Short mmCIF file of C-alpha atoms in Angstrom, two decimals:
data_model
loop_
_atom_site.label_atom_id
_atom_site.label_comp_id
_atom_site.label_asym_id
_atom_site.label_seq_id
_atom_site.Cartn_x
_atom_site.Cartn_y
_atom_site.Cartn_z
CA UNK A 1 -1.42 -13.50 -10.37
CA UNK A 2 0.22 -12.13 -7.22
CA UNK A 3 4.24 -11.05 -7.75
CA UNK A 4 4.41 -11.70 -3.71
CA UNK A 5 2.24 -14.42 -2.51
CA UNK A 6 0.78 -13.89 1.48
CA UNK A 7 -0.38 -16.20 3.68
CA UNK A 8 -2.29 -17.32 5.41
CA UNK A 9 -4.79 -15.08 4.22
CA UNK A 10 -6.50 -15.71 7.40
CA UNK A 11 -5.41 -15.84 10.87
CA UNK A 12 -8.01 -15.47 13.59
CA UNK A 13 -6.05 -16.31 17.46
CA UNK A 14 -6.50 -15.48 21.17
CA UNK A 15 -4.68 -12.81 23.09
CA UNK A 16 -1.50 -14.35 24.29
CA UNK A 17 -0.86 -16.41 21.42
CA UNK A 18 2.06 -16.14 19.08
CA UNK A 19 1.54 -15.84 15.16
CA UNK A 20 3.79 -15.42 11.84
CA UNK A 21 2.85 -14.65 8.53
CA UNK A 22 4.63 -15.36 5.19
CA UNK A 23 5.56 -13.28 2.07
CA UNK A 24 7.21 -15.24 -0.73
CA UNK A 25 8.36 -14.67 -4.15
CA UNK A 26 10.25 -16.03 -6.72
CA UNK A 27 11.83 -13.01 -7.28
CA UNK A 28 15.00 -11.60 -5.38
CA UNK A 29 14.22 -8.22 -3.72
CA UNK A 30 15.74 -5.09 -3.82
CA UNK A 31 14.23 -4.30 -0.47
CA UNK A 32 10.86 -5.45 1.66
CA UNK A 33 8.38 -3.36 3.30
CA UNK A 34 6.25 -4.76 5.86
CA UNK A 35 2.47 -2.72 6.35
CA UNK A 36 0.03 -2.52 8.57
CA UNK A 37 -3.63 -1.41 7.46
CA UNK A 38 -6.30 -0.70 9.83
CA UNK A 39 -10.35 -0.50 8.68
CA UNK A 40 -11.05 2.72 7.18
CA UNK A 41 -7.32 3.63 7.23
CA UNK A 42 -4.33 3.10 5.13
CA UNK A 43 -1.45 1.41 5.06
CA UNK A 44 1.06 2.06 8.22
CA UNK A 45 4.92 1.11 7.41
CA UNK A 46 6.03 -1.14 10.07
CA UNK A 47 9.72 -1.77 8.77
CA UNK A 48 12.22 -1.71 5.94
CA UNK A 49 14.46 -4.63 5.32
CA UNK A 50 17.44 -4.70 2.79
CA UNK A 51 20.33 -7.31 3.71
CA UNK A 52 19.58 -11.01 3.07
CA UNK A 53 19.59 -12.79 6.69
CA UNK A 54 18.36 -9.73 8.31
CA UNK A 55 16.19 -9.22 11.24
CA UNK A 56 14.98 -6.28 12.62
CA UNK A 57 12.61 -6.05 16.31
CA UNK A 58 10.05 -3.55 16.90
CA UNK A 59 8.46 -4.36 20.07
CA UNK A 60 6.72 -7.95 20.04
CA UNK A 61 7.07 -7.89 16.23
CA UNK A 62 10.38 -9.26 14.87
CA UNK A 63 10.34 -9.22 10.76
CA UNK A 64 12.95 -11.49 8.93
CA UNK A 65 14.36 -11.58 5.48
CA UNK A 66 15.34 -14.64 3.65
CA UNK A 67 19.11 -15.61 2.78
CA UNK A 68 18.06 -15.35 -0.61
CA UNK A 69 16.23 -12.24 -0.39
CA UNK A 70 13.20 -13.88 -1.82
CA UNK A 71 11.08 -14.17 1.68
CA UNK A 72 10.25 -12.51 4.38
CA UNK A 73 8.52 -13.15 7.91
CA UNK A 74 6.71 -11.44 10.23
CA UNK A 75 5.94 -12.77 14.35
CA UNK A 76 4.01 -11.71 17.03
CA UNK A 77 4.79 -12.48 20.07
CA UNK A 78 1.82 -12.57 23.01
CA UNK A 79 -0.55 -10.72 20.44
CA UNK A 80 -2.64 -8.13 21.64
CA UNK A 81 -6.05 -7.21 20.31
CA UNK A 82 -4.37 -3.92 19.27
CA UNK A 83 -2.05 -6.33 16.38
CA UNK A 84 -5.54 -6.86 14.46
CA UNK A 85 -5.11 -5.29 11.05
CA UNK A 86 -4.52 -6.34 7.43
CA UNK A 87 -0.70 -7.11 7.32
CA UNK A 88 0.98 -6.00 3.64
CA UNK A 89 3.92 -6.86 2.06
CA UNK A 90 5.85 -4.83 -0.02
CA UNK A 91 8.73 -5.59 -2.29
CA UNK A 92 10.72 -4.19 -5.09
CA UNK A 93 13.06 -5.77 -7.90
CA UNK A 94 14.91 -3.99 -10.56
CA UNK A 95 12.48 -5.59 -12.99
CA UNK A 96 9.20 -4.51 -11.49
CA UNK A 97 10.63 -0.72 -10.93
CA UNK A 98 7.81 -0.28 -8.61
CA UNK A 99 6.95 -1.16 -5.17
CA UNK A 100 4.10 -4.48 -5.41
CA UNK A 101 2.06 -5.20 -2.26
CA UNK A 102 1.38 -8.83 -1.55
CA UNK A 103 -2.48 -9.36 -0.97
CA UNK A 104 -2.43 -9.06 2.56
CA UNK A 105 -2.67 -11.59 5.54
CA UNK A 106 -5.98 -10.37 7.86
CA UNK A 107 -5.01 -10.91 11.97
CA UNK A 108 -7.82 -11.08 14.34
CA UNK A 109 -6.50 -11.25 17.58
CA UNK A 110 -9.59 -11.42 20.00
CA UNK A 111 -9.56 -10.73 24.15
CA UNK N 1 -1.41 10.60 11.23
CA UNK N 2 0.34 10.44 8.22
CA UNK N 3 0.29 14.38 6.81
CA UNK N 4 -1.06 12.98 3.89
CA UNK N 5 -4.79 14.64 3.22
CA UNK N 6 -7.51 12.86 1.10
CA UNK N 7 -10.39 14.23 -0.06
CA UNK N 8 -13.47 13.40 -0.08
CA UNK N 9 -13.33 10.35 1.84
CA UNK N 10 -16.26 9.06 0.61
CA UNK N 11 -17.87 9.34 -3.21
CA UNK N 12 -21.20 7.76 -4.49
CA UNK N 13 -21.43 8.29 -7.97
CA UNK N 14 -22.94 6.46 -10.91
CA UNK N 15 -22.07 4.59 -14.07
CA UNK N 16 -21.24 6.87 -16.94
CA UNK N 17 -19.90 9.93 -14.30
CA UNK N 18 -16.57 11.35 -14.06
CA UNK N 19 -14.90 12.12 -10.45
CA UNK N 20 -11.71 13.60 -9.36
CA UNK N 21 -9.94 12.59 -6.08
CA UNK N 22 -7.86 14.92 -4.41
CA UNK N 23 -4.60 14.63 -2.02
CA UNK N 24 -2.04 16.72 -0.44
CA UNK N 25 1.19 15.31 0.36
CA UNK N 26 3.13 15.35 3.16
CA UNK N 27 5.08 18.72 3.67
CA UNK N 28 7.98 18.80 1.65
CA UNK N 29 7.97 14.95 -0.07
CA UNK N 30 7.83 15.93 -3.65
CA UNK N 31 6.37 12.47 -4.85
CA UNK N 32 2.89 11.30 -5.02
CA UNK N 33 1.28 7.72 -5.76
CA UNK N 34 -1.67 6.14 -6.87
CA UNK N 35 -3.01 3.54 -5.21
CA UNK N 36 -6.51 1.09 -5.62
CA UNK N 37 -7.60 -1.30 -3.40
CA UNK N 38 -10.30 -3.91 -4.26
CA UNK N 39 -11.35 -6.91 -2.45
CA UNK N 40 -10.29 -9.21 -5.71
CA UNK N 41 -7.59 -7.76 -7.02
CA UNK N 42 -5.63 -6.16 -2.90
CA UNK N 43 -3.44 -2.84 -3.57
CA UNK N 44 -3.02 -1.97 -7.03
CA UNK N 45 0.04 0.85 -8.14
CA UNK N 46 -1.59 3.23 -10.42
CA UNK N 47 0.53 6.15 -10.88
CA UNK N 48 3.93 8.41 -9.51
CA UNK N 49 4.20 11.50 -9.89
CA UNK N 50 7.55 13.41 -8.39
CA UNK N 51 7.96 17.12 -8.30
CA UNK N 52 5.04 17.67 -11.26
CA UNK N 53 6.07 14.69 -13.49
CA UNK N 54 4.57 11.57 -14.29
CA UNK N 55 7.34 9.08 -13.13
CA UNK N 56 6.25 5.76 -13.45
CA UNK N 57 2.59 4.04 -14.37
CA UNK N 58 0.90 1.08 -13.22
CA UNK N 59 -2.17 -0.35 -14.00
CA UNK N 60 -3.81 2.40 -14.68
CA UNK N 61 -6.93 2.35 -17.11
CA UNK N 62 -6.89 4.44 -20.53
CA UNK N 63 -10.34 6.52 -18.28
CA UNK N 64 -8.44 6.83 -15.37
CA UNK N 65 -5.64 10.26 -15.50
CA UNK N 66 -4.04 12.34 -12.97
CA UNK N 67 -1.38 15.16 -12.38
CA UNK N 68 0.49 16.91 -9.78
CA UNK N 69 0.35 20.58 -9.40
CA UNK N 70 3.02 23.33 -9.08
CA UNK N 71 2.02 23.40 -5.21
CA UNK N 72 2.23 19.38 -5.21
CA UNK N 73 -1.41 18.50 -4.82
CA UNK N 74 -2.80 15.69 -6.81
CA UNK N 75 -5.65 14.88 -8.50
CA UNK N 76 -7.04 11.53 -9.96
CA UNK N 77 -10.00 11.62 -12.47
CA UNK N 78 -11.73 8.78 -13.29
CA UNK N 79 -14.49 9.32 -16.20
CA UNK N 80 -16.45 7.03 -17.73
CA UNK N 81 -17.19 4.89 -14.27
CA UNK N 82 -17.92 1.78 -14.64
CA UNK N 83 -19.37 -0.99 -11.44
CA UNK N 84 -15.90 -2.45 -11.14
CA UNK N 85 -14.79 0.94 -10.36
CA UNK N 86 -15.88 1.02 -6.82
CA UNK N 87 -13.35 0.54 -4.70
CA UNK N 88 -10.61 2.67 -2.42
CA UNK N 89 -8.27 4.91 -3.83
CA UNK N 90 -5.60 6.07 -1.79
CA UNK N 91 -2.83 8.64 -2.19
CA UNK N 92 0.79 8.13 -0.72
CA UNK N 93 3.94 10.21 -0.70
CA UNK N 94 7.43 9.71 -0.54
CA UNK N 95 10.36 12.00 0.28
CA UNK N 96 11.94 11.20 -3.08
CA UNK N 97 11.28 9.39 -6.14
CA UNK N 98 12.81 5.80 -5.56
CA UNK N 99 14.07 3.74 -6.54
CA UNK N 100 12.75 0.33 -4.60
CA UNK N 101 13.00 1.35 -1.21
CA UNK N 102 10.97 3.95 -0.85
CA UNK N 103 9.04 4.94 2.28
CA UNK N 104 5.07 5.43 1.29
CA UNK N 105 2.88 7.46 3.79
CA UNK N 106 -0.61 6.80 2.64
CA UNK N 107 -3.60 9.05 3.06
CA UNK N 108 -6.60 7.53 4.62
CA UNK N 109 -8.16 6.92 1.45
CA UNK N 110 -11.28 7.94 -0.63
CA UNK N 111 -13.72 5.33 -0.71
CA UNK N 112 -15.70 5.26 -4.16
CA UNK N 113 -19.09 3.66 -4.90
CA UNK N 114 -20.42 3.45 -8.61
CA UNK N 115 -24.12 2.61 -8.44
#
């Protein structure tokens, strides 16, 4: 059983299109990681969000965190084939003590 | 590039052998992780180390043992290999030891095969 449940698990969309992919939990997070992992690579961190509400912007990505700091988002705007990767979330709670990764949400973003 | 160095990057090995994986932190982040990654089961925390000492321990098997040297390499040995085995194994650091919000840096992995 995942601690952070992904999805979709799948997303497969043409360049130009917008996407967003879930992380959820019914735990409250210390803090939320969001990862990018590219074939025959490892994991990239994309962002770092702590405050409930709070959204951060990195280029065409914008990452939110729930309220209740039991969620997070991630969207891409206009996605580019260069977005494809294996998106990972990461979260920590005072009762886990350790970072868990979510099982991943796979983009395809073709030309 | 993440400074973090795995080695070998790829392993073939077979049932009954023992291996050890190898990585080299970033300069000057003092902890090290543990990491597998398996189709079924996604990224899996193994094992911290920070500054030489085991800090915290995942789901690491009773076969499976590493350490951190004086110089801060790592090293994870896996004996006994078993099929279920095969999978990546990657190495992160961190600048410090935690707690939740920790930045990882992973290495590029070392992809293991058990045959």
């Amino acid at each position: 059983t995942q601690l952070l449940e992904q999805s979709p698990q799948f997303l497969s969309i043409q360049e130009g299109e917008n996407l967003t992919v879930y992380c959820n939990s019914s735990s409250v997070f210390s803090s939320l990681q969001w990862y990018r992992q590219e074939p025959g690579e490892g994991p990239v961190l994309l962002v770092t969000v702590v405050t409930g509400g709070e959204v951060k912007k990195l280029k065409r990505l914008t990452f939110q965190f729930g309220d209740a700091r039991k969620d997070s988002s991630l969207h891409i705007t206009a996605a580019q084939p260069g977005d494809t990767g294996l998106y990972l979330c990461a979260g920590g709670t005072d009762s886990w003590g350790k970072l868990q990764f979510g099982a991943g949400t796979q983009v395809v973003v073709t030309p | 590039d993440s400074g973090v160095t795995q080695t070998p990057k790829h392993l073939i090995t077979a049932t009954g052998q023992r291996v050890t994986l190898r990585c080299s932190p970033r300069s000057g982040d003092l902890s090290v992780y543990w990491y597998q990654q398996s189709l079924d089961q996604g990224l899996q925390f193994l094992i911290q180390y920070y500054n030489g000492e085991e800090r915290a321990k995942g789901n690491i098997l009773e076969r499976f043992s590493a350490q951190q040297f004086p110089d801060l390499h790592s090293e994870l040995n896996l004996s006994s290999l078993e099929l279920g085995d095969s999978a990546l194994y990657f190495c992160a650091s961190s600048a410090n030891p935690g707690p939740m919000d920790e930045k990882l840096f992973f290495g590029s992995g070392t992809q293991l095969s058990v045959l």
